[in-house]
XYZ file of C-alpha atoms in Angstrom:
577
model
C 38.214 -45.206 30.082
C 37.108 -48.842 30.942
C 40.239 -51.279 30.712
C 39.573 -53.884 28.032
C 39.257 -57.267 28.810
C 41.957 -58.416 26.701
C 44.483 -57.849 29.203
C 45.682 -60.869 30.720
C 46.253 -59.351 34.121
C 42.613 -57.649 34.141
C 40.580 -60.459 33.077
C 42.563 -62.673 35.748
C 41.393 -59.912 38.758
C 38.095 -59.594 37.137
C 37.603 -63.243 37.423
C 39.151 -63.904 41.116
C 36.488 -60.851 41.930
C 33.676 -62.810 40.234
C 34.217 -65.702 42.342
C 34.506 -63.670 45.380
C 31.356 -61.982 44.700
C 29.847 -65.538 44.403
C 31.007 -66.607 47.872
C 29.676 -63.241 49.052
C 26.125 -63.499 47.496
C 26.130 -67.395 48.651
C 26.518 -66.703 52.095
C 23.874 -63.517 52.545
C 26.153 -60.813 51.686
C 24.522 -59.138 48.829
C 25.734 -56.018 49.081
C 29.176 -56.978 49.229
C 28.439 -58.864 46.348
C 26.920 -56.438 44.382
C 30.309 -54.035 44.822
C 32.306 -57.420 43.971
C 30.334 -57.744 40.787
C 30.276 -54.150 39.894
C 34.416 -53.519 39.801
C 34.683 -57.367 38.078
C 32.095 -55.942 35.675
C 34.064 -52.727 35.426
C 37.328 -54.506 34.690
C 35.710 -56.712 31.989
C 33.148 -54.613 30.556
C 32.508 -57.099 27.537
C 31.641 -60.174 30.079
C 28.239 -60.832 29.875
C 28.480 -63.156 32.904
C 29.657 -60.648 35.410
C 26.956 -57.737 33.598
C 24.246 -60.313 34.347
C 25.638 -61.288 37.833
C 25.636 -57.558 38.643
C 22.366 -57.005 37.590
C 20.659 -60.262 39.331
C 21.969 -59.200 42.199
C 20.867 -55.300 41.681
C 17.507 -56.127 41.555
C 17.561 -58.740 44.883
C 18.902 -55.466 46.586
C 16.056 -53.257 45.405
C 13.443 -56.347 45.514
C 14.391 -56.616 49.298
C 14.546 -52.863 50.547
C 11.357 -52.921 48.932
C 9.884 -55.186 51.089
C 11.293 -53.716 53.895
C 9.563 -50.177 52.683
C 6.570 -51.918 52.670
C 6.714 -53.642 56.092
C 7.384 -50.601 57.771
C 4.502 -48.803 56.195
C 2.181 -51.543 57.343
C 3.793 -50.751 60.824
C 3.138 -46.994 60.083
C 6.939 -46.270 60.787
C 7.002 -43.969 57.806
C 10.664 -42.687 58.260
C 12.158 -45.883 57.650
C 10.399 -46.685 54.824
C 11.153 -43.538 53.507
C 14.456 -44.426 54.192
C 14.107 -47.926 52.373
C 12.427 -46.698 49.451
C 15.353 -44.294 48.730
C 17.864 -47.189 49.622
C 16.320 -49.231 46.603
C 16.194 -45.945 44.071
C 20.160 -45.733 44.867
C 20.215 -49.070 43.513
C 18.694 -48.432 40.092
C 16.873 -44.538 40.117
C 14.988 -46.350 37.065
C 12.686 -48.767 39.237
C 9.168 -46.966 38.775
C 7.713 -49.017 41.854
C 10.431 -47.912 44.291
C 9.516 -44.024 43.026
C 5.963 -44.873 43.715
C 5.996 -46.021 46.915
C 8.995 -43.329 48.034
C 5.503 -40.862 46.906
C 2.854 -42.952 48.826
C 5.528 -42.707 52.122
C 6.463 -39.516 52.120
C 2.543 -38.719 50.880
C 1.753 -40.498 54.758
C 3.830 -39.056 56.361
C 3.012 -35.711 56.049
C 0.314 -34.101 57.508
C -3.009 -33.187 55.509
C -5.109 -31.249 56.175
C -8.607 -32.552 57.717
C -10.600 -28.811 56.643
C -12.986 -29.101 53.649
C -12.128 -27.502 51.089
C -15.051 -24.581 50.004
C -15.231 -22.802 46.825
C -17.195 -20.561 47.758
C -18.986 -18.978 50.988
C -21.855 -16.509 51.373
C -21.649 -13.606 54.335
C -24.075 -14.062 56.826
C -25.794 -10.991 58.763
C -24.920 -10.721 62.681
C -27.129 -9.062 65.006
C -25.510 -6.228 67.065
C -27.654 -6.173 70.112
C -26.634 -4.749 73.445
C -24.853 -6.477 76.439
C -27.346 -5.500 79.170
C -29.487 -7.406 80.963
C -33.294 -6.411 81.789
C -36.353 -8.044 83.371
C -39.684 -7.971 81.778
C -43.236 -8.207 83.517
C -45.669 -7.710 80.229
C -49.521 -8.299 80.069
C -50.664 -7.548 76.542
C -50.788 -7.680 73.274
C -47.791 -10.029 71.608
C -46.738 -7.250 69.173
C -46.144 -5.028 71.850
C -44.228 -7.345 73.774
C -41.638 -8.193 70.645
C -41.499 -4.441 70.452
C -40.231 -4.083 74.108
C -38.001 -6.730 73.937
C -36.447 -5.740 70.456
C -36.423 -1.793 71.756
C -34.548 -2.830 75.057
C -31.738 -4.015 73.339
C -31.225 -1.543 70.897
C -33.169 -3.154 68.080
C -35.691 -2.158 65.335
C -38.659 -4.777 64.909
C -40.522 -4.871 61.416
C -43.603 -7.146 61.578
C -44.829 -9.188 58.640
C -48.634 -9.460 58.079
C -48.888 -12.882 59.216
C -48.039 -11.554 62.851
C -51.739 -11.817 64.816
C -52.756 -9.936 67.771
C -53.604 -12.128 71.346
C -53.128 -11.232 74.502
C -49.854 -12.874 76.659
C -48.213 -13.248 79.789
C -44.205 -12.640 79.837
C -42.423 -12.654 83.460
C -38.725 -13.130 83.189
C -35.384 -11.317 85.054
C -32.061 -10.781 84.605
C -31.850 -11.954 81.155
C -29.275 -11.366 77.579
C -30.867 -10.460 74.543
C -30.572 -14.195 73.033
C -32.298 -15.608 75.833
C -35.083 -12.713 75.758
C -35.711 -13.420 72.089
C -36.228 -17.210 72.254
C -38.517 -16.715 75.114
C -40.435 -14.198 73.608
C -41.031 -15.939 70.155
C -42.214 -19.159 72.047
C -44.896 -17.319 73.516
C -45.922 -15.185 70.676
C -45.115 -18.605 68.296
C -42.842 -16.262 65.858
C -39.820 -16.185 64.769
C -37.312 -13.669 63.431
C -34.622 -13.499 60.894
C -31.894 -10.340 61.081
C -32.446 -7.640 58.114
C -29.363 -5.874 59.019
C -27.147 -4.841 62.253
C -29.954 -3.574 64.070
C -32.938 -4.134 62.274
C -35.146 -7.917 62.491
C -38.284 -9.417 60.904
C -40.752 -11.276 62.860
C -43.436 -13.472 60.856
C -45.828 -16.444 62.538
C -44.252 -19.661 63.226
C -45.394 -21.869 60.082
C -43.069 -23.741 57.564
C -44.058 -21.748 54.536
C -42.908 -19.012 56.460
C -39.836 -20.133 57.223
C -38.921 -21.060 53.651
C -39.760 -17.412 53.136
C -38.258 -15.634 55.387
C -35.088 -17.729 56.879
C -31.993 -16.553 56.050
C -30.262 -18.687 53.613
C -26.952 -19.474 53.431
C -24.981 -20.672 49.926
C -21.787 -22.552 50.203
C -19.703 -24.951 47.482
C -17.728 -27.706 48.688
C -15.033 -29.235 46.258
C -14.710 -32.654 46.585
C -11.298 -34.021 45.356
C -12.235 -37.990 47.222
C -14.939 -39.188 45.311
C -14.140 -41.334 42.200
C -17.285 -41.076 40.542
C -20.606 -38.868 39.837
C -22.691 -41.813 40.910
C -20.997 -40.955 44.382
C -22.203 -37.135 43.566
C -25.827 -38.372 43.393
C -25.492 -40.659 46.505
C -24.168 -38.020 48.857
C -26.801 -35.727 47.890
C -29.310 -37.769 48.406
C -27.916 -38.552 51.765
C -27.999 -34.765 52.212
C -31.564 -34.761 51.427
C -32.578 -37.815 53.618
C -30.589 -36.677 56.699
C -31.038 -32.613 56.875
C -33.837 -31.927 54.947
C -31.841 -29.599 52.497
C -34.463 -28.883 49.504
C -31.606 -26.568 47.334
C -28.420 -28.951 46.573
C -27.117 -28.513 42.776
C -24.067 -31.023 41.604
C -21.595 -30.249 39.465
C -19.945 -33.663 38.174
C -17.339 -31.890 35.828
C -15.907 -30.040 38.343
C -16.561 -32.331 41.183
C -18.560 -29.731 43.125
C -21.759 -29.217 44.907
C -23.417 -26.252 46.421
C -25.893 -26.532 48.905
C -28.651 -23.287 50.017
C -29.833 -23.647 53.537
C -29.944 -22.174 57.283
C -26.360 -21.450 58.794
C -26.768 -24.136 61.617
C -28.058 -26.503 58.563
C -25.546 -25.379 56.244
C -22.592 -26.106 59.223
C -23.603 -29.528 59.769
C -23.748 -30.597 56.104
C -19.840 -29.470 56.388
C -19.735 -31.810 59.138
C -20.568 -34.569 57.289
C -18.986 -33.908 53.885
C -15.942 -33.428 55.628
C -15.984 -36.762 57.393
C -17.595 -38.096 53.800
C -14.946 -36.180 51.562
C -11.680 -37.743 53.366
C -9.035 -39.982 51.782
C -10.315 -43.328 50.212
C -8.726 -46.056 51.906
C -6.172 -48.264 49.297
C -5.132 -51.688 49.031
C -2.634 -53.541 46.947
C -3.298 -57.143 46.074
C -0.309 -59.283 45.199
C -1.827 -62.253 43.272
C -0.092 -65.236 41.825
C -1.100 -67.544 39.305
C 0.339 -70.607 39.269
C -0.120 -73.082 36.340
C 1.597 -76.610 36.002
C 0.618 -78.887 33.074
C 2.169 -82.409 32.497
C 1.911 -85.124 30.091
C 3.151 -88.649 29.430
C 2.845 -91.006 26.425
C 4.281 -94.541 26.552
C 4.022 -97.501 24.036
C 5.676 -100.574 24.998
C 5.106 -104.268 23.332
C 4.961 -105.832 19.743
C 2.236 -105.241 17.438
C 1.396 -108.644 16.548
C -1.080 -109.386 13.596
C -4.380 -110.975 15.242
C -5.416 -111.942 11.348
C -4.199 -114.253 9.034
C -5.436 -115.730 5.341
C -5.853 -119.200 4.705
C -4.899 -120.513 0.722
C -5.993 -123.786 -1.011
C -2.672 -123.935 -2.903
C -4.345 -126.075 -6.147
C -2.687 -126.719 -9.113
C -4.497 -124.106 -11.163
C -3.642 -121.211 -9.032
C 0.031 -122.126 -8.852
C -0.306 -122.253 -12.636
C -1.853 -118.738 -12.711
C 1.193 -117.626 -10.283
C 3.937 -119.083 -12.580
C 2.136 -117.800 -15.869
C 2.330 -114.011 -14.548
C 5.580 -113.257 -16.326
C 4.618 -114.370 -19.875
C 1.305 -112.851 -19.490
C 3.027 -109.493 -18.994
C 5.591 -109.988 -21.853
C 2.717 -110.905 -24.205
C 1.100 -107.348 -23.113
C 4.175 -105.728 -23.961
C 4.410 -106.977 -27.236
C 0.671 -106.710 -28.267
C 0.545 -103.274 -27.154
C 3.640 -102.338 -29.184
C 5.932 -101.632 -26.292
C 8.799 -103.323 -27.332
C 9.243 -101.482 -30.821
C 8.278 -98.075 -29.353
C 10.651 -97.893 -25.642
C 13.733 -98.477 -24.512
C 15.132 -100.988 -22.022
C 14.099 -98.152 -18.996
C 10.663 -97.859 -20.281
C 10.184 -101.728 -20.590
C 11.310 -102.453 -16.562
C 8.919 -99.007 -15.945
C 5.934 -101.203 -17.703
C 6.831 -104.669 -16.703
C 6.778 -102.945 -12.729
C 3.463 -101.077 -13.281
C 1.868 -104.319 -14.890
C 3.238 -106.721 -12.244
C 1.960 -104.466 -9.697
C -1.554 -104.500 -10.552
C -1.933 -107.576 -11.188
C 0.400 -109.270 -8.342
C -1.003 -111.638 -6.634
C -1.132 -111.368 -2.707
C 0.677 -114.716 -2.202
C 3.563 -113.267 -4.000
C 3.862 -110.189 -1.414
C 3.621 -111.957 1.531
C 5.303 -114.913 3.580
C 3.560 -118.198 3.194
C 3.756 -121.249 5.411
C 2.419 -124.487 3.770
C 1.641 -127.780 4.685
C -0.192 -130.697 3.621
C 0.133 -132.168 -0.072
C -1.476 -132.804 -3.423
C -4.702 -131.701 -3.427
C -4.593 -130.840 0.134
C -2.311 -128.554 0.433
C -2.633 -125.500 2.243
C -0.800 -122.400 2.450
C -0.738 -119.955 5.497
C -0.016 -116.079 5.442
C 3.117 -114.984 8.198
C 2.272 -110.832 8.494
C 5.196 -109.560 10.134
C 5.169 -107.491 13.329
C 6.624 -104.135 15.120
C 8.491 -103.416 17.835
C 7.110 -99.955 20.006
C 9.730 -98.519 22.354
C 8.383 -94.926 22.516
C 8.434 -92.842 25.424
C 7.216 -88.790 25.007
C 6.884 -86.670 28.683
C 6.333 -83.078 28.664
C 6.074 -81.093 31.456
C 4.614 -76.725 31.740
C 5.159 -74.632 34.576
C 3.806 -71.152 34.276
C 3.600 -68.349 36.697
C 1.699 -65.382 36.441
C 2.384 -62.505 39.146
C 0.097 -59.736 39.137
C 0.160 -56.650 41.548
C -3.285 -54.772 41.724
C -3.964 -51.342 43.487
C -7.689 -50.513 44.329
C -9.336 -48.368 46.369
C -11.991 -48.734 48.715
C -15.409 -49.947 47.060
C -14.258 -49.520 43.830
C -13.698 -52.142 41.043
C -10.277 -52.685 39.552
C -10.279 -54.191 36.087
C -7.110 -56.210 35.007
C -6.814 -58.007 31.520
C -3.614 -59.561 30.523
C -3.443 -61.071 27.066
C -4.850 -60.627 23.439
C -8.370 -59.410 22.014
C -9.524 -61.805 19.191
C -12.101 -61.485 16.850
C -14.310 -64.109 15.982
C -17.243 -63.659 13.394
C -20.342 -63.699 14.203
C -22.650 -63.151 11.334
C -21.543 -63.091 7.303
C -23.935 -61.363 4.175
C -24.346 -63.096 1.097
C -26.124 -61.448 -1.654
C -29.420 -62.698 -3.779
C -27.547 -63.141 -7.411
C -30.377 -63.852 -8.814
C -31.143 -59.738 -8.611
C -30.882 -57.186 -11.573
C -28.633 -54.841 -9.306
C -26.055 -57.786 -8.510
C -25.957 -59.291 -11.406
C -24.644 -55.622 -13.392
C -21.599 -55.012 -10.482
C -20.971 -58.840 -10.671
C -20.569 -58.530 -14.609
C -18.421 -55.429 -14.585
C -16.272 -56.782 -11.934
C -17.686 -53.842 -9.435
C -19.194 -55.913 -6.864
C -17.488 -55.722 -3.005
C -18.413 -58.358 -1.193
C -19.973 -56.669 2.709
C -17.712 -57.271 5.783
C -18.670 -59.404 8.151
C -20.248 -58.675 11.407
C -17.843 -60.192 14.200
C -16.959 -59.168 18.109
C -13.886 -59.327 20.494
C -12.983 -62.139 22.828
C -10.381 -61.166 25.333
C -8.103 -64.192 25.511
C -5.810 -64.344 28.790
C -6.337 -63.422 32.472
C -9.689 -61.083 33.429
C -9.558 -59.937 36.766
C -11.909 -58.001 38.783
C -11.926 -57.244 42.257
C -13.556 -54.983 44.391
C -12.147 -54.789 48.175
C -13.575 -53.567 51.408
C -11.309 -52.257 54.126
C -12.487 -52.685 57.484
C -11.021 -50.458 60.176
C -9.832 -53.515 61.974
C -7.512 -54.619 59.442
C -9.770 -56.641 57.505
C -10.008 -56.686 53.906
C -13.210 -58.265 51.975
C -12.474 -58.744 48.194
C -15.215 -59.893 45.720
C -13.460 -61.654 43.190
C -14.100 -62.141 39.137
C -11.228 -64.374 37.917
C -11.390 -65.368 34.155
C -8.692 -67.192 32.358
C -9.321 -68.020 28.458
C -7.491 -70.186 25.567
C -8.152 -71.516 22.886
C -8.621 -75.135 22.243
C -7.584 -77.574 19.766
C -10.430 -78.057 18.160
C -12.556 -75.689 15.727
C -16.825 -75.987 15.293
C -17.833 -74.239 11.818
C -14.411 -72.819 11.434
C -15.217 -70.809 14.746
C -12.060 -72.244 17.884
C -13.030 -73.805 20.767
C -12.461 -71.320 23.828
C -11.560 -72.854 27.106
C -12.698 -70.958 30.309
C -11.782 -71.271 33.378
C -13.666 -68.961 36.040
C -13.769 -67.860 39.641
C -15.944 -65.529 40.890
C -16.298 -65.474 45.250
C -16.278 -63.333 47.798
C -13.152 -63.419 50.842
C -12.454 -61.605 53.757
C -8.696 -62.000 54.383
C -5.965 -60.029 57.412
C -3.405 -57.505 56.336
C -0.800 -59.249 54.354
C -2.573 -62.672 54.829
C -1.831 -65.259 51.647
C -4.574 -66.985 50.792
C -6.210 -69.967 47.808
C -8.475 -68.124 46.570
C -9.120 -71.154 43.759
C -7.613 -74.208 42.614
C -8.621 -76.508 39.692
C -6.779 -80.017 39.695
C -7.393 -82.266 36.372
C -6.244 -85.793 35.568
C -6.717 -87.949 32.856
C -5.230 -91.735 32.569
C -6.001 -93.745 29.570
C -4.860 -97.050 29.139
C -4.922 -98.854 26.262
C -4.158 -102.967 25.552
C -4.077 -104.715 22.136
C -3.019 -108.616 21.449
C -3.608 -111.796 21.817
C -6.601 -112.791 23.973
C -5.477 -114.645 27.266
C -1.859 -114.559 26.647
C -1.688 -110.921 26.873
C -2.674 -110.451 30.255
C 0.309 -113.804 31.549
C 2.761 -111.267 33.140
C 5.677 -113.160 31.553
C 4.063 -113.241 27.689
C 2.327 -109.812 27.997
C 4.603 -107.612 25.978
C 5.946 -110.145 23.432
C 2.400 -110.933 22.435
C 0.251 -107.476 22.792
C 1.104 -103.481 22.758
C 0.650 -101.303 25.700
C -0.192 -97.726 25.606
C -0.523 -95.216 28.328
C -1.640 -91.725 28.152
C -1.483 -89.513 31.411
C -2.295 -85.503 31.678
C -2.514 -83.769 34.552
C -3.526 -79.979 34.814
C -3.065 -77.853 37.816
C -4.489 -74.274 38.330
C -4.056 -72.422 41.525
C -4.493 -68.780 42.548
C -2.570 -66.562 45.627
C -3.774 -63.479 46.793
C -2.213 -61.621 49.782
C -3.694 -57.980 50.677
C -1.643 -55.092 51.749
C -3.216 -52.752 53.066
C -1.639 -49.134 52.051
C -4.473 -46.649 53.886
C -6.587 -47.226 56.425
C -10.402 -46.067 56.537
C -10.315 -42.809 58.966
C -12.733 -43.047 61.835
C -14.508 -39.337 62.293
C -17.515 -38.289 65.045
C -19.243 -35.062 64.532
C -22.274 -33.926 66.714
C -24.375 -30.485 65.845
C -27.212 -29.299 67.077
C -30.028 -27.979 64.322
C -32.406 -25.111 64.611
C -35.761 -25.717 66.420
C -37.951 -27.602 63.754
C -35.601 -29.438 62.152
């Protein structure tokens, strides 16, 4: 049982181990640290400081034998990053990415095997002919002369009907049954296709003959390295183009295809599925998205009036102003509201009256000069102070890590799907059939027609690995918000899009795009001329700055995690092919 942290003693050696561990982890030592941590964590289980020290300091142990895994794979020393790998699932045996890449290592380093794999195989018929040698000195017919030949080595010639009769000449010596055959069929332009162990077929030379009679071979190849039936179709075709092969049937559901042809045919199409059909080459793309968004607003100065009202104080209108109060008690009384309210009621009326019919020179300051019938009066509005300062500042950083495969597009969307409306129904009310739901309260209104917007990061990338280390990435980079304002009810989305093509080294970091955006608005209001005298400029005007900036920039650095395999293959087909 854990000790508790309410003894004195413990939570005094728990802490000196804390700050030991801190020392440790300052000056490189992690794992020192991490054992520190672990028995100060252990001796104050309730600490959330030492459980969070502990774990920080976990994952920079597993975040750095990581790294090393992955070097050494890049160096294709797949022992030590087997070795690494485990290292970091001691660590914490709950890191998925440390269990995937101990599988990808120890995947590498064993061997596979290069065979094809085939389904299924027909048996093909082998000749039995003798070992002995014979010459042959032949005037005569060409039938006759297949007969010898087949005869001498122990074989029993059929002849189909397309087989004519002309005379040849056939010298030869010391020669094997293959040898004798070949020669023999050139001169009587035939050619022969085994029956059985001792029995052959001869027919004329011509290519509907040979569709005829050739032996066929059938054979199914699984392929377990191609990621799509569109690669099915492509490889067949190829088959077509290349050997000539008329009978080649796909199946895409079981990622299969079976091909009917000659055996010297049928062996090179292995050939070249096999070097087809061989592990995809993989790549994983560490991308970072960096974001940084600042904004300042200042207001400094007075806001002084730049109007002011100009009275001809007479002697009627300061009559009218001194007459205001009696005027309002003479309402009161004529409209009864003396008898009928109490003192409250009478200050409510008095301030509603007074108010309505104040007149401006009584609200405001008035500076007058003059006298008599000249005198003047002068409106002072008052004025404001603006001390206001308001800075905000967004940093935002987006790390994504992206496994493809060779040629084929990864798709990565990070954020929400939102749906905006495109089209609404309204029904004609003026129509018998609406008009009876509407009345009996039966009517649904239709739902609107609307679609999905995916809000957030849309990535796309499809990379090339070049057996020289290489990688080419075609790049679709999408990054959506909304905006502050709205059009029909309908937000503003803003977009911001990337779409390139770059050809970057093993672990090479790169910009793939950056977007930089300022804005600076100044703003001056005052006095004319005086505001812009350095010394009088904020006593006598107001001064507002507004300054955003927006940053956007994306990383991407390749690692390449297989290689594209280089294979040769050489066969040599059948005469007439």
């Amino acid at each position: 049982m854990l000790p508790s942290s309410d003894n004195p003693k413990s939570a005094a050696e728990a802490r000196r181990l804390f700050d030991l561990g801190v020392k440790l982890k300052s000056s490189g030592k992690l794992e020192g640290a991490f054992a520190t941590f672990q028995r100060a964590s252990d001796l104050a289980p309730r600490n959330v400081e030492y459980l969070t020290a502990r774990e920080i300091t976990r994952q920079q142990l597993v975040m750095e034998a990581i790294q090393r895994g992955n070097t050494a794979m890049l160096e294709n020393n797949d022992i030590v990053a087997m070795a690494e790998f485990r290292q970091a699932l001691e660590y914490d045996p709950t890191n998925d990415f440390a269990q995937q890449r101990l599988h990808d290592s120890i995947a590498a380093d064993s061997p596979r095997s290069r065979n094809l794999r085939i389904v299924d195989d027909s048996v093909e018929i082998d000749l039995q002919p003798s070992d002995a040698r014979h010459d042959f000195h032949y005037r005569g017919d060409g039938r006759t002369l297949l007969t010898q030949v087949a005869q001498a080595y122990g074989m029993t010639p059929i002849f189909d009907d397309s087989v004519v009769q002309h005379r040849v000449h056939f010298d030869i010596e010391d020669v094997n049954f293959a040898t004798a055959m070949e020669l023999a069929a050139r001169v009587t332009k035939t050619f022969w296709v085994p029956l059985g162990a001792r029995q052959m077929l001869f027919a004329a030379d011509t290519a509907e003959n040979r569709r005829t009679f050739e032996r066929m071979s059938l054979r199914t190849f699984y392929l377990d390295n191609l990621a799509s039936p569109q690669e099915l179709v492509e490889l067949q075709n190829a088959l077509r183009v290349l050997l000539d092969i008329r009978y080649i049937v796909q199946n895409p559901t079981e990622s299969t295809i079976t091909i009917r042809a000659q055996r010297p045919i049928l062996e090179a199409a292995t050939q070249l599925i096999a070097t087809i059909n061989v592990a995809r080459p993989e790549v994983l793309l560490d991308m970072n998205v960096y974001e940084v968004s600042s904004s300042l607003l200042r207001q400094l100065g007075n806001n002084v009036a730049t109007q002011w009202t100009l009275y001809n104080l007479s002697p009627a209108l300061l009559a009218s102003l001194t007459g205001v109060s009696s005027n309002l008690i003479n309402q009161l009384i004529a409209s009864g509201g003396i008898n009928q309210a109490n003192s409250q009621a009478i200050a409510a009326l008095l301030a509603q009256l007074q108010q309505s019919m104040q007149n401006p020179l009584l609200s405001t300051p008035v500076a007058t000069f003059g006298g008599g019938l000249t005198l003047m009066g002068l409106t002072l509005p008052g004025f404001t102070v603006h001390l206001n300062l308001n800075e905000s500042d967004l940093r935002r950083l987006q790390h994504v890590t992206l496994r493809a495969t060779q040629n084929t597009a990864a798709v990565l969307k990070i954020g929400e799907r939102y749906p905006l409306v495109n089209a609404t129904f309204a029904p004609i009310y003026n129509t018998a059939a609406i008009s009876h739901v509407i009345g009996n309260q039966s009517y649904v209104a239709p739902f609107p027609s609307f679609y999905y917007e995916d809000i957030g990061l849309n990535l796309k990338t499809t990379p090339l690995i070049h057996a020289d280390k290489d990688v080419t990435l075609k790049l679709e980079l999408q990054i959506q918000s909304f905006g502050s304002q709205k059009v029909n009810g309908q937000p503003i989305i803003n977009n911001r899009q990337y779409i390139g093509t770059i050809t970057l080294r093993d672990g090479e970091a790169a910009v793939v795009a950056g977007l930089i955006g300022n804005q600076d608005a100044r703003t001056l209001t005052g006095w004319p001329f005086l505001a812009q005298v350095p010394g009088l400029t904020y006593g006598v005007s107001e001064h507002d700055k507004n300054v955003t900036q927006d940053e956007l920039l994306v990383v991407i650095t390749p690692h390449i995690l297989r290689l594209p395999e280089r294979t040769e293959f050489a066969v040599q087909l059948p005469t007439g092919h």
